[in-house]
Amino acid sequence: MPQDCFVCRSDGFTARTSIMVEAGGAEVAARLLRSTNGLVAEGEIGLSDEAWSKLGISDGDAVEVRHPQPVPSFSVLRKRVYGNRLERSDFTGIVSDLVAGRYSDIHLASFVTACSAFPLDLQEMIGLTHAMVDAGKRLSWPQQVTVDKHSVGGLPGNRTTPIVVSIIAALGLVMPKTSSRAITSPSGTADTMETLAPVDLDIDRIREVVARQNGCLAWGGAVQLSPADDIIIGVEKVLDLDSTGQLVASVLSKKIAAGATHLVIDMPIGPTAKIRTAHAADELSYWLQAVAASFGLKTRVLPGPGTQPIGRGIGPALEARDVLAVLKQQEGPADLASRACELAGALLELAEFVPDGQGLALAWQTLESGRAWQKFQGICEAQGGMRDPPVSTHRQVIRATHSGTLRSIDNRQLAKLAKLAGAPAAKAAGVELHCRLGEAIKDNAALCTVHAESGGELDYALQFYADGAAVFGIEG
Amino acid sequence: MPQDCFVCRSDGFTARTSIMVEAGGAEVAARLLRSTNGLVAEGEIGLSDEAWSKLGISDGDAVEVRHPQPVPSFSVLRKRVYGNRLERSDFTGIVSDLVAGRYSDIHLASFVTACSAFPLDLQEMIGLTHAMVDAGKRLSWPQQVTVDKHSVGGLPGNRTTPIVVSIIAALGLVMPKTSSRAITSPSGTADTMETLAPVDLDIDRIREVVARQNGCLAWGGAVQLSPADDIIIGVEKVLDLDSTGQLVASVLSKKIAAGATHLVIDMPIGPTAKIRTAHAADELSYWLQAVAASFGLKTRVLPGPGTQPIGRGIGPALEARDVLAVLKQQEGPADLASRACELAGALLELAEFVPDGQGLALAWQTLESGRAWQKFQGICEAQGGMRDPPVSTHRQVIRATHSGTLRSIDNRQLAKLAKLAGAPAAKAAGVELHCRLGEAIKDNAALCTVHAESGGELDYALQFYADGAAVFGIEG
């Protein structure tokens, strides 16, 4: 709004005041920016694209601007800040205000901090999970058993989901998988899948695909499962806080809302993965199982090595090619095939499709027989047609500058390299690894290839590497 | 920046990403807004007026935009969030990063919340106060005794400071008073004083005025005493959190930085004042005295009634007229004269200028003899010349709608009425009270007059009252 407009003066709106903008029953919370250069005229207001769309207004429509009404759950938030435990109904109030856009960044940060400074107990984790499930849509499926998987993340590549869904659905179990796009990583499952088939399906289309194929590989964003989750995660990332309670509620609320009855959680452990020690993995597993149990969701956590990427490709199309190679049995990365079969096997056992100890073998058999590949093609066709992942237009090999043994890979630096090259927005961009931990590396050997869709982005990534990014630890 | 510009894509800057903008060694923390309508061209960036001025750049200059560097004190902040006590050096790190603009709203909210969820202990309060003093300028004075006063606020009017300074300085004690402008109230001492004399003095000018007159009544903003204070207060207001530790550090850091050796704190107690009970006043007084003692700052807290405004005027010029009437002994509000003399008397005793029990009488004598009025004129002249406060152009009397006894005044609603009328930006605007608690009110009697500088603002305030603002409680 103009700096000295009548409304700002009389309502005392100064720079960065929290305000509510209302039109036709809809409202959005906003921060006021004041224009001093005539960009916005007296009596006018400029809004973000998001606000335009949430308010459903057009140019020239009237809006009402006012101080935020007292938000009912702010007193509940203060109660938690001052050290009192919350009931399920308290969390319902907080989460519904938060999803309605009534929480500013400041209030969100206060909620996230309060739940870390004084950690959630089991009843609070259950209460928060309930509130998060209730705040969004909830799917249900005719089948008694509906399986799902989740990865605690932090590992580039590791694109097991399309393979797991293909194996499981090929065997006749129902796995209606919805996945996210990347938030801070070089690719999310939805980004990778989008290079192979359409993923932007609404609930009705998802139901159709699952009815025909037992499974799907869709983007979850259109389905509005646990919308509070993305909001909370956004603030946690900025603060680099990761409280166990919020992580548990985040993972489980999405799966419960998606209608899952059986869940396997992939938990890579490594110094540059999200979970760094076996002890941390044990603790997180305990809380995940305890909260899941209260919802009747059968859950198994599968810890695994998280010291290096799984698969060769990092970035949407590069990962898609790994997935295709594994499914087609055309010399795909062995670690990716093997991890996918472990996860699928665990799901088969958890869902009591096979007795314990027989899941892994059945998963391998389904993959090797080509049935998983057939199923994957069926799912892609049902989602709107299979397509070839794009190919990068610019690429450069990064080579070793001395010989030795590859002792470490920094997953975070590697992810950054792929992002600087343009992933995930540039679908063909990313990094293709040519080495594995423990390998003997000769001087000048190819360590990886950086792929990009523009020369500028390729240079940007190469400059980051040249500036000393410690991606590969070669000792010798 | 443009939504899909090269830098956003390659660096992964999405809407509301926290970024740093750098130019010529200066940097500011910012939140990225992305333009989709061509307002900003590829390769261009738009900045706030504040950022332009902090970076000291002109149109066409180059800036560097990057992800924020890891801020060293974020790990200290996380340590506090996870329940560990902090050392003085930890607070130094946090406060200096905060003053350097490296803390986003999200980090500020996390810090404020963490200090409430797990309250600061005495050592931490001392550490935070030290850090806040060290982060700004610090004044020192040749005299061994330098006195100051502070009000814990929440009461409209109560403009005792100009009277107290005039009495104290007339008696030869040094009182170099710096005051704030209103943040959320209808007027701050600096706003009121500005209607009587220039207040925007730099440190050298303040020294000159004090050397000549023993006292000053300047705006503190140009002097940069405890700059962290305003930043922390801004976030506390949004969260409606008021932790004792942060309040103590806020008040004392400003006074210690201003070079005070003796401090009297005015603490009005009432249901709509900041401090609501005698118990809360006792507790806060304990912490204020304990922390002040560790700095060698002699402090006395003066609790007082906070059930209604002190003085008749609320708003810069209206309060200024009360101050002038008291100083000139021209039928000024008795409660304002009396409270000012109590505070001045307490300061005279605390500074051992007179024995205990004799301060109040000397203060009254100084006021009634006209010496305080002479001193006030001297200070105004030294600050650049005395002037007459402006007079409102629009006004309307608010009348009682039934007879009875005035049992309550809601200070918060009254302050809001004054702000809606335009105070403090419109200097002549505000509310002039015509009634006091306990008075018998006749039907249609004048309760107050609303003053404004525009018809629109007057209507705005009157509408708020007509809509049922519960300012006056008349029973009978």
mmCIF file with all atom_site columns, C-alpha atoms in Angstrom, chain A residues 301-443:
data_model
loop_
_atom_site.group_PDB
_atom_site.id
_atom_site.type_symbol
_atom_site.label_atom_id
_atom_site.label_alt_id
_atom_site.label_comp_id
_atom_site.label_asym_id
_atom_site.label_entity_id
_atom_site.label_seq_id
_atom_site.pdbx_PDB_ins_code
_atom_site.Cartn_x
_atom_site.Cartn_y
_atom_site.Cartn_z
_atom_site.occupancy
_atom_site.B_iso_or_equiv
_atom_site.pdbx_formal_charge
_atom_site.auth_seq_id
_atom_site.auth_comp_id
_atom_site.auth_asym_id
_atom_site.auth_atom_id
_atom_site.pdbx_PDB_model_num
ATOM 1   C CA . VAL A 1 301 ? 11.246 -49.088 10.079  1.00 0.00 ? 301 VAL A CA 1
ATOM 2   C CA . LEU A 1 302 ? 14.059 -50.322 7.842   1.00 0.00 ? 302 LEU A CA 1
ATOM 3   C CA . PRO A 1 303 ? 17.399 -48.706 8.735   1.00 0.00 ? 303 PRO A CA 1
ATOM 4   C CA . GLY A 1 304 ? 20.004 -48.828 5.969   1.00 0.00 ? 304 GLY A CA 1
ATOM 5   C CA . PRO A 1 305 ? 23.354 -47.428 4.935   1.00 0.00 ? 305 PRO A CA 1
ATOM 6   C CA . GLY A 1 306 ? 23.269 -43.682 4.224   1.00 0.00 ? 306 GLY A CA 1
ATOM 7   C CA . THR A 1 307 ? 26.918 -42.962 3.525   1.00 0.00 ? 307 THR A CA 1
ATOM 8   C CA . GLN A 1 308 ? 26.556 -42.452 -0.232  1.00 0.00 ? 308 GLN A CA 1
ATOM 9   C CA . PRO A 1 309 ? 23.766 -41.955 -2.810  1.00 0.00 ? 309 PRO A CA 1
ATOM 10  C CA . ILE A 1 310 ? 21.778 -44.979 -3.898  1.00 0.00 ? 310 ILE A CA 1
ATOM 11  C CA . GLY A 1 311 ? 21.740 -45.229 -7.681  1.00 0.00 ? 311 GLY A CA 1
ATOM 12  C CA . ARG A 1 312 ? 23.910 -43.256 -10.108 1.00 0.00 ? 312 ARG A CA 1
ATOM 13  C CA . GLY A 1 313 ? 21.669 -40.364 -11.065 1.00 0.00 ? 313 GLY A CA 1
ATOM 14  C CA . ILE A 1 314 ? 20.814 -37.270 -9.003  1.00 0.00 ? 314 ILE A CA 1
ATOM 15  C CA . GLY A 1 315 ? 18.175 -35.040 -10.581 1.00 0.00 ? 315 GLY A CA 1
ATOM 16  C CA . PRO A 1 316 ? 14.742 -35.821 -12.095 1.00 0.00 ? 316 PRO A CA 1
ATOM 17  C CA . ALA A 1 317 ? 15.616 -37.344 -15.465 1.00 0.00 ? 317 ALA A CA 1
ATOM 18  C CA . LEU A 1 318 ? 18.891 -38.928 -14.340 1.00 0.00 ? 318 LEU A CA 1
ATOM 19  C CA . GLU A 1 319 ? 17.094 -40.761 -11.538 1.00 0.00 ? 319 GLU A CA 1
ATOM 20  C CA . ALA A 1 320 ? 14.306 -41.741 -13.927 1.00 0.00 ? 320 ALA A CA 1
ATOM 21  C CA . ARG A 1 321 ? 16.872 -43.434 -16.162 1.00 0.00 ? 321 ARG A CA 1
ATOM 22  C CA . ASP A 1 322 ? 18.186 -45.438 -13.171 1.00 0.00 ? 322 ASP A CA 1
ATOM 23  C CA . VAL A 1 323 ? 14.624 -46.518 -12.358 1.00 0.00 ? 323 VAL A CA 1
ATOM 24  C CA . LEU A 1 324 ? 14.013 -47.614 -15.960 1.00 0.00 ? 324 LEU A CA 1
ATOM 25  C CA . ALA A 1 325 ? 17.294 -49.540 -16.087 1.00 0.00 ? 325 ALA A CA 1
ATOM 26  C CA . VAL A 1 326 ? 16.440 -51.430 -12.883 1.00 0.00 ? 326 VAL A CA 1
ATOM 27  C CA . LEU A 1 327 ? 12.869 -52.189 -13.995 1.00 0.00 ? 327 LEU A CA 1
ATOM 28  C CA . LYS A 1 328 ? 14.000 -53.281 -17.482 1.00 0.00 ? 328 LYS A CA 1
ATOM 29  C CA . GLN A 1 329 ? 16.863 -55.318 -15.956 1.00 0.00 ? 329 GLN A CA 1
ATOM 30  C CA . GLN A 1 330 ? 19.319 -53.444 -18.200 1.00 0.00 ? 330 GLN A CA 1
ATOM 31  C CA . GLU A 1 331 ? 22.359 -53.087 -15.947 1.00 0.00 ? 331 GLU A CA 1
ATOM 32  C CA . GLY A 1 332 ? 20.661 -50.682 -13.562 1.00 0.00 ? 332 GLY A CA 1
ATOM 33  C CA . PRO A 1 333 ? 22.485 -49.689 -10.376 1.00 0.00 ? 333 PRO A CA 1
ATOM 34  C CA . ALA A 1 334 ? 22.641 -52.794 -8.182  1.00 0.00 ? 334 ALA A CA 1
ATOM 35  C CA . ASP A 1 335 ? 22.288 -50.850 -4.928  1.00 0.00 ? 335 ASP A CA 1
ATOM 36  C CA . LEU A 1 336 ? 19.050 -49.258 -6.116  1.00 0.00 ? 336 LEU A CA 1
ATOM 37  C CA . ALA A 1 337 ? 17.547 -52.592 -7.189  1.00 0.00 ? 337 ALA A CA 1
ATOM 38  C CA . SER A 1 338 ? 18.594 -54.190 -3.965  1.00 0.00 ? 338 SER A CA 1
ATOM 39  C CA . ARG A 1 339 ? 17.268 -51.453 -1.666  1.00 0.00 ? 339 ARG A CA 1
ATOM 40  C CA . ALA A 1 340 ? 13.954 -51.360 -3.562  1.00 0.00 ? 340 ALA A CA 1
ATOM 41  C CA . CYS A 1 341 ? 13.574 -55.131 -3.167  1.00 0.00 ? 341 CYS A CA 1
ATOM 42  C CA . GLU A 1 342 ? 14.338 -54.939 0.561   1.00 0.00 ? 342 GLU A CA 1
ATOM 43  C CA . LEU A 1 343 ? 11.643 -52.304 1.042   1.00 0.00 ? 343 LEU A CA 1
ATOM 44  C CA . ALA A 1 344 ? 9.120  -54.162 -1.120  1.00 0.00 ? 344 ALA A CA 1
ATOM 45  C CA . GLY A 1 345 ? 9.936  -57.396 0.695   1.00 0.00 ? 345 GLY A CA 1
ATOM 46  C CA . ALA A 1 346 ? 9.395  -55.764 4.078   1.00 0.00 ? 346 ALA A CA 1
ATOM 47  C CA . LEU A 1 347 ? 6.013  -54.456 2.904   1.00 0.00 ? 347 LEU A CA 1
ATOM 48  C CA . LEU A 1 348 ? 4.964  -57.913 1.656   1.00 0.00 ? 348 LEU A CA 1
ATOM 49  C CA . GLU A 1 349 ? 5.801  -59.379 5.055   1.00 0.00 ? 349 GLU A CA 1
ATOM 50  C CA . LEU A 1 350 ? 4.241  -56.543 7.068   1.00 0.00 ? 350 LEU A CA 1
ATOM 51  C CA . ALA A 1 351 ? 1.009  -56.865 5.070   1.00 0.00 ? 351 ALA A CA 1
ATOM 52  C CA . GLU A 1 352 ? 1.144  -60.645 5.690   1.00 0.00 ? 352 GLU A CA 1
ATOM 53  C CA . PHE A 1 353 ? 1.126  -61.286 1.954   1.00 0.00 ? 353 PHE A CA 1
ATOM 54  C CA . VAL A 1 354 ? 3.963  -63.746 2.567   1.00 0.00 ? 354 VAL A CA 1
ATOM 55  C CA . PRO A 1 355 ? 5.339  -65.226 5.803   1.00 0.00 ? 355 PRO A CA 1
ATOM 56  C CA . ASP A 1 356 ? 8.264  -63.441 7.427   1.00 0.00 ? 356 ASP A CA 1
ATOM 57  C CA . GLY A 1 357 ? 11.547 -64.206 5.667   1.00 0.00 ? 357 GLY A CA 1
ATOM 58  C CA . GLN A 1 358 ? 10.021 -64.703 2.230   1.00 0.00 ? 358 GLN A CA 1
ATOM 59  C CA . GLY A 1 359 ? 9.357  -61.109 1.143   1.00 0.00 ? 359 GLY A CA 1
ATOM 60  C CA . LEU A 1 360 ? 12.761 -60.295 -0.274  1.00 0.00 ? 360 LEU A CA 1
ATOM 61  C CA . ALA A 1 361 ? 12.875 -63.337 -2.540  1.00 0.00 ? 361 ALA A CA 1
ATOM 62  C CA . LEU A 1 362 ? 9.385  -62.667 -3.893  1.00 0.00 ? 362 LEU A CA 1
ATOM 63  C CA . ALA A 1 363 ? 10.269 -59.022 -4.558  1.00 0.00 ? 363 ALA A CA 1
ATOM 64  C CA . TRP A 1 364 ? 13.397 -60.028 -6.533  1.00 0.00 ? 364 TRP A CA 1
ATOM 65  C CA . GLN A 1 365 ? 11.459 -62.613 -8.449  1.00 0.00 ? 365 GLN A CA 1
ATOM 66  C CA . THR A 1 366 ? 8.796  -60.057 -9.401  1.00 0.00 ? 366 THR A CA 1
ATOM 67  C CA . LEU A 1 367 ? 11.464 -57.641 -10.565 1.00 0.00 ? 367 LEU A CA 1
ATOM 68  C CA . GLU A 1 368 ? 13.528 -60.197 -12.488 1.00 0.00 ? 368 GLU A CA 1
ATOM 69  C CA . SER A 1 369 ? 10.529 -61.779 -14.168 1.00 0.00 ? 369 SER A CA 1
ATOM 70  C CA . GLY A 1 370 ? 9.677  -58.448 -15.837 1.00 0.00 ? 370 GLY A CA 1
ATOM 71  C CA . ARG A 1 371 ? 6.302  -58.287 -14.057 1.00 0.00 ? 371 ARG A CA 1
ATOM 72  C CA . ALA A 1 372 ? 7.313  -55.105 -12.215 1.00 0.00 ? 372 ALA A CA 1
ATOM 73  C CA . TRP A 1 373 ? 8.313  -53.495 -15.515 1.00 0.00 ? 373 TRP A CA 1
ATOM 74  C CA . GLN A 1 374 ? 4.988  -54.457 -17.067 1.00 0.00 ? 374 GLN A CA 1
ATOM 75  C CA . LYS A 1 375 ? 3.166  -52.999 -14.066 1.00 0.00 ? 375 LYS A CA 1
ATOM 76  C CA . PHE A 1 376 ? 5.171  -49.770 -14.193 1.00 0.00 ? 376 PHE A CA 1
ATOM 77  C CA . GLN A 1 377 ? 4.258  -49.269 -17.856 1.00 0.00 ? 377 GLN A CA 1
ATOM 78  C CA . GLY A 1 378 ? 0.608  -49.970 -17.013 1.00 0.00 ? 378 GLY A CA 1
ATOM 79  C CA . ILE A 1 379 ? 0.629  -47.332 -14.274 1.00 0.00 ? 379 ILE A CA 1
ATOM 80  C CA . CYS A 1 380 ? 2.280  -44.754 -16.538 1.00 0.00 ? 380 CYS A CA 1
ATOM 81  C CA . GLU A 1 381 ? -0.236 -45.422 -19.306 1.00 0.00 ? 381 GLU A CA 1
ATOM 82  C CA . ALA A 1 382 ? -3.130 -45.165 -16.826 1.00 0.00 ? 382 ALA A CA 1
ATOM 83  C CA . GLN A 1 383 ? -1.767 -41.829 -15.564 1.00 0.00 ? 383 GLN A CA 1
ATOM 84  C CA . GLY A 1 384 ? -1.855 -40.376 -19.076 1.00 0.00 ? 384 GLY A CA 1
ATOM 85  C CA . GLY A 1 385 ? 0.885  -42.023 -21.104 1.00 0.00 ? 385 GLY A CA 1
ATOM 86  C CA . MET A 1 386 ? 4.512  -42.982 -20.661 1.00 0.00 ? 386 MET A CA 1
ATOM 87  C CA . ARG A 1 387 ? 7.208  -40.685 -22.003 1.00 0.00 ? 387 ARG A CA 1
ATOM 88  C CA . ASP A 1 388 ? 10.990 -40.537 -22.310 1.00 0.00 ? 388 ASP A CA 1
ATOM 89  C CA . PRO A 1 389 ? 12.892 -38.481 -19.759 1.00 0.00 ? 389 PRO A CA 1
ATOM 90  C CA . PRO A 1 390 ? 14.608 -35.418 -21.308 1.00 0.00 ? 390 PRO A CA 1
ATOM 91  C CA . VAL A 1 391 ? 18.325 -35.424 -22.100 1.00 0.00 ? 391 VAL A CA 1
ATOM 92  C CA . SER A 1 392 ? 20.693 -32.683 -20.948 1.00 0.00 ? 392 SER A CA 1
ATOM 93  C CA . THR A 1 393 ? 22.074 -30.282 -23.556 1.00 0.00 ? 393 THR A CA 1
ATOM 94  C CA . HIS A 1 394 ? 25.215 -29.289 -21.628 1.00 0.00 ? 394 HIS A CA 1
ATOM 95  C CA . ARG A 1 395 ? 27.469 -31.602 -19.673 1.00 0.00 ? 395 ARG A CA 1
ATOM 96  C CA . GLN A 1 396 ? 30.954 -31.856 -18.267 1.00 0.00 ? 396 GLN A CA 1
ATOM 97  C CA . VAL A 1 397 ? 32.908 -34.647 -16.572 1.00 0.00 ? 397 VAL A CA 1
ATOM 98  C CA . ILE A 1 398 ? 34.543 -33.902 -13.216 1.00 0.00 ? 398 ILE A CA 1
ATOM 99  C CA . ARG A 1 399 ? 37.807 -35.783 -12.821 1.00 0.00 ? 399 ARG A CA 1
ATOM 100 C CA . ALA A 1 400 ? 40.016 -36.837 -9.916  1.00 0.00 ? 400 ALA A CA 1
ATOM 101 C CA . THR A 1 401 ? 43.100 -34.672 -9.385  1.00 0.00 ? 401 THR A CA 1
ATOM 102 C CA . HIS A 1 402 ? 45.061 -37.462 -7.679  1.00 0.00 ? 402 HIS A CA 1
ATOM 103 C CA . SER A 1 403 ? 44.819 -41.219 -7.220  1.00 0.00 ? 403 SER A CA 1
ATOM 104 C CA . GLY A 1 404 ? 43.702 -42.981 -4.056  1.00 0.00 ? 404 GLY A CA 1
ATOM 105 C CA . THR A 1 405 ? 40.740 -44.692 -2.480  1.00 0.00 ? 405 THR A CA 1
ATOM 106 C CA . LEU A 1 406 ? 37.287 -43.036 -2.362  1.00 0.00 ? 406 LEU A CA 1
ATOM 107 C CA . ARG A 1 407 ? 36.678 -42.854 1.385   1.00 0.00 ? 407 ARG A CA 1
ATOM 108 C CA . SER A 1 408 ? 33.725 -40.475 1.660   1.00 0.00 ? 408 SER A CA 1
ATOM 109 C CA . ILE A 1 409 ? 30.999 -38.723 -0.325  1.00 0.00 ? 409 ILE A CA 1
ATOM 110 C CA . ASP A 1 410 ? 29.338 -35.647 1.149   1.00 0.00 ? 410 ASP A CA 1
ATOM 111 C CA . ASN A 1 411 ? 25.657 -36.103 0.300   1.00 0.00 ? 411 ASN A CA 1
ATOM 112 C CA . ARG A 1 412 ? 24.840 -32.478 1.065   1.00 0.00 ? 412 ARG A CA 1
ATOM 113 C CA . GLN A 1 413 ? 27.562 -31.021 -1.168  1.00 0.00 ? 413 GLN A CA 1
ATOM 114 C CA . LEU A 1 414 ? 26.621 -33.437 -3.926  1.00 0.00 ? 414 LEU A CA 1
ATOM 115 C CA . ALA A 1 415 ? 22.974 -32.376 -3.681  1.00 0.00 ? 415 ALA A CA 1
ATOM 116 C CA . LYS A 1 416 ? 24.064 -28.761 -3.886  1.00 0.00 ? 416 LYS A CA 1
ATOM 117 C CA . LEU A 1 417 ? 26.137 -29.455 -7.011  1.00 0.00 ? 417 LEU A CA 1
ATOM 118 C CA . ALA A 1 418 ? 23.065 -30.992 -8.674  1.00 0.00 ? 418 ALA A CA 1
ATOM 119 C CA . LYS A 1 419 ? 20.879 -28.052 -7.646  1.00 0.00 ? 419 LYS A CA 1
ATOM 120 C CA . LEU A 1 420 ? 23.364 -25.491 -8.948  1.00 0.00 ? 420 LEU A CA 1
ATOM 121 C CA . ALA A 1 421 ? 23.287 -27.333 -12.281 1.00 0.00 ? 421 ALA A CA 1
ATOM 122 C CA . GLY A 1 422 ? 19.555 -26.611 -12.384 1.00 0.00 ? 422 GLY A CA 1
ATOM 123 C CA . ALA A 1 423 ? 17.777 -29.581 -10.747 1.00 0.00 ? 423 ALA A CA 1
ATOM 124 C CA . PRO A 1 424 ? 14.869 -29.979 -10.109 1.00 0.00 ? 424 PRO A CA 1
ATOM 125 C CA . ALA A 1 425 ? 13.450 -27.096 -12.203 1.00 0.00 ? 425 ALA A CA 1
ATOM 126 C CA . ALA A 1 426 ? 15.618 -28.137 -15.145 1.00 0.00 ? 426 ALA A CA 1
ATOM 127 C CA . LYS A 1 427 ? 14.443 -31.750 -15.422 1.00 0.00 ? 427 LYS A CA 1
ATOM 128 C CA . ALA A 1 428 ? 17.474 -33.052 -17.331 1.00 0.00 ? 428 ALA A CA 1
ATOM 129 C CA . ALA A 1 429 ? 19.943 -31.379 -14.986 1.00 0.00 ? 429 ALA A CA 1
ATOM 130 C CA . GLY A 1 430 ? 21.853 -32.948 -12.122 1.00 0.00 ? 430 GLY A CA 1
ATOM 131 C CA . VAL A 1 431 ? 24.798 -35.197 -11.422 1.00 0.00 ? 431 VAL A CA 1
ATOM 132 C CA . GLU A 1 432 ? 25.611 -38.678 -12.701 1.00 0.00 ? 432 GLU A CA 1
ATOM 133 C CA . LEU A 1 433 ? 27.990 -40.542 -10.383 1.00 0.00 ? 433 LEU A CA 1
ATOM 134 C CA . HIS A 1 434 ? 30.758 -42.742 -11.787 1.00 0.00 ? 434 HIS A CA 1
ATOM 135 C CA . CYS A 1 435 ? 32.297 -43.942 -8.529  1.00 0.00 ? 435 CYS A CA 1
ATOM 136 C CA . ARG A 1 436 ? 31.349 -45.782 -5.339  1.00 0.00 ? 436 ARG A CA 1
ATOM 137 C CA . LEU A 1 437 ? 32.804 -45.720 -1.833  1.00 0.00 ? 437 LEU A CA 1
ATOM 138 C CA . GLY A 1 438 ? 35.835 -47.941 -1.384  1.00 0.00 ? 438 GLY A CA 1
ATOM 139 C CA . GLU A 1 439 ? 36.800 -47.892 -5.063  1.00 0.00 ? 439 GLU A CA 1
ATOM 140 C CA . ALA A 1 440 ? 40.388 -47.315 -6.123  1.00 0.00 ? 440 ALA A CA 1
ATOM 141 C CA . ILE A 1 441 ? 40.431 -44.070 -8.084  1.00 0.00 ? 441 ILE A CA 1
ATOM 142 C CA . LYS A 1 442 ? 43.118 -43.341 -10.669 1.00 0.00 ? 442 LYS A CA 1
ATOM 143 C CA . ASP A 1 443 ? 44.401 -39.826 -11.224 1.00 0.00 ? 443 ASP A CA 1
#
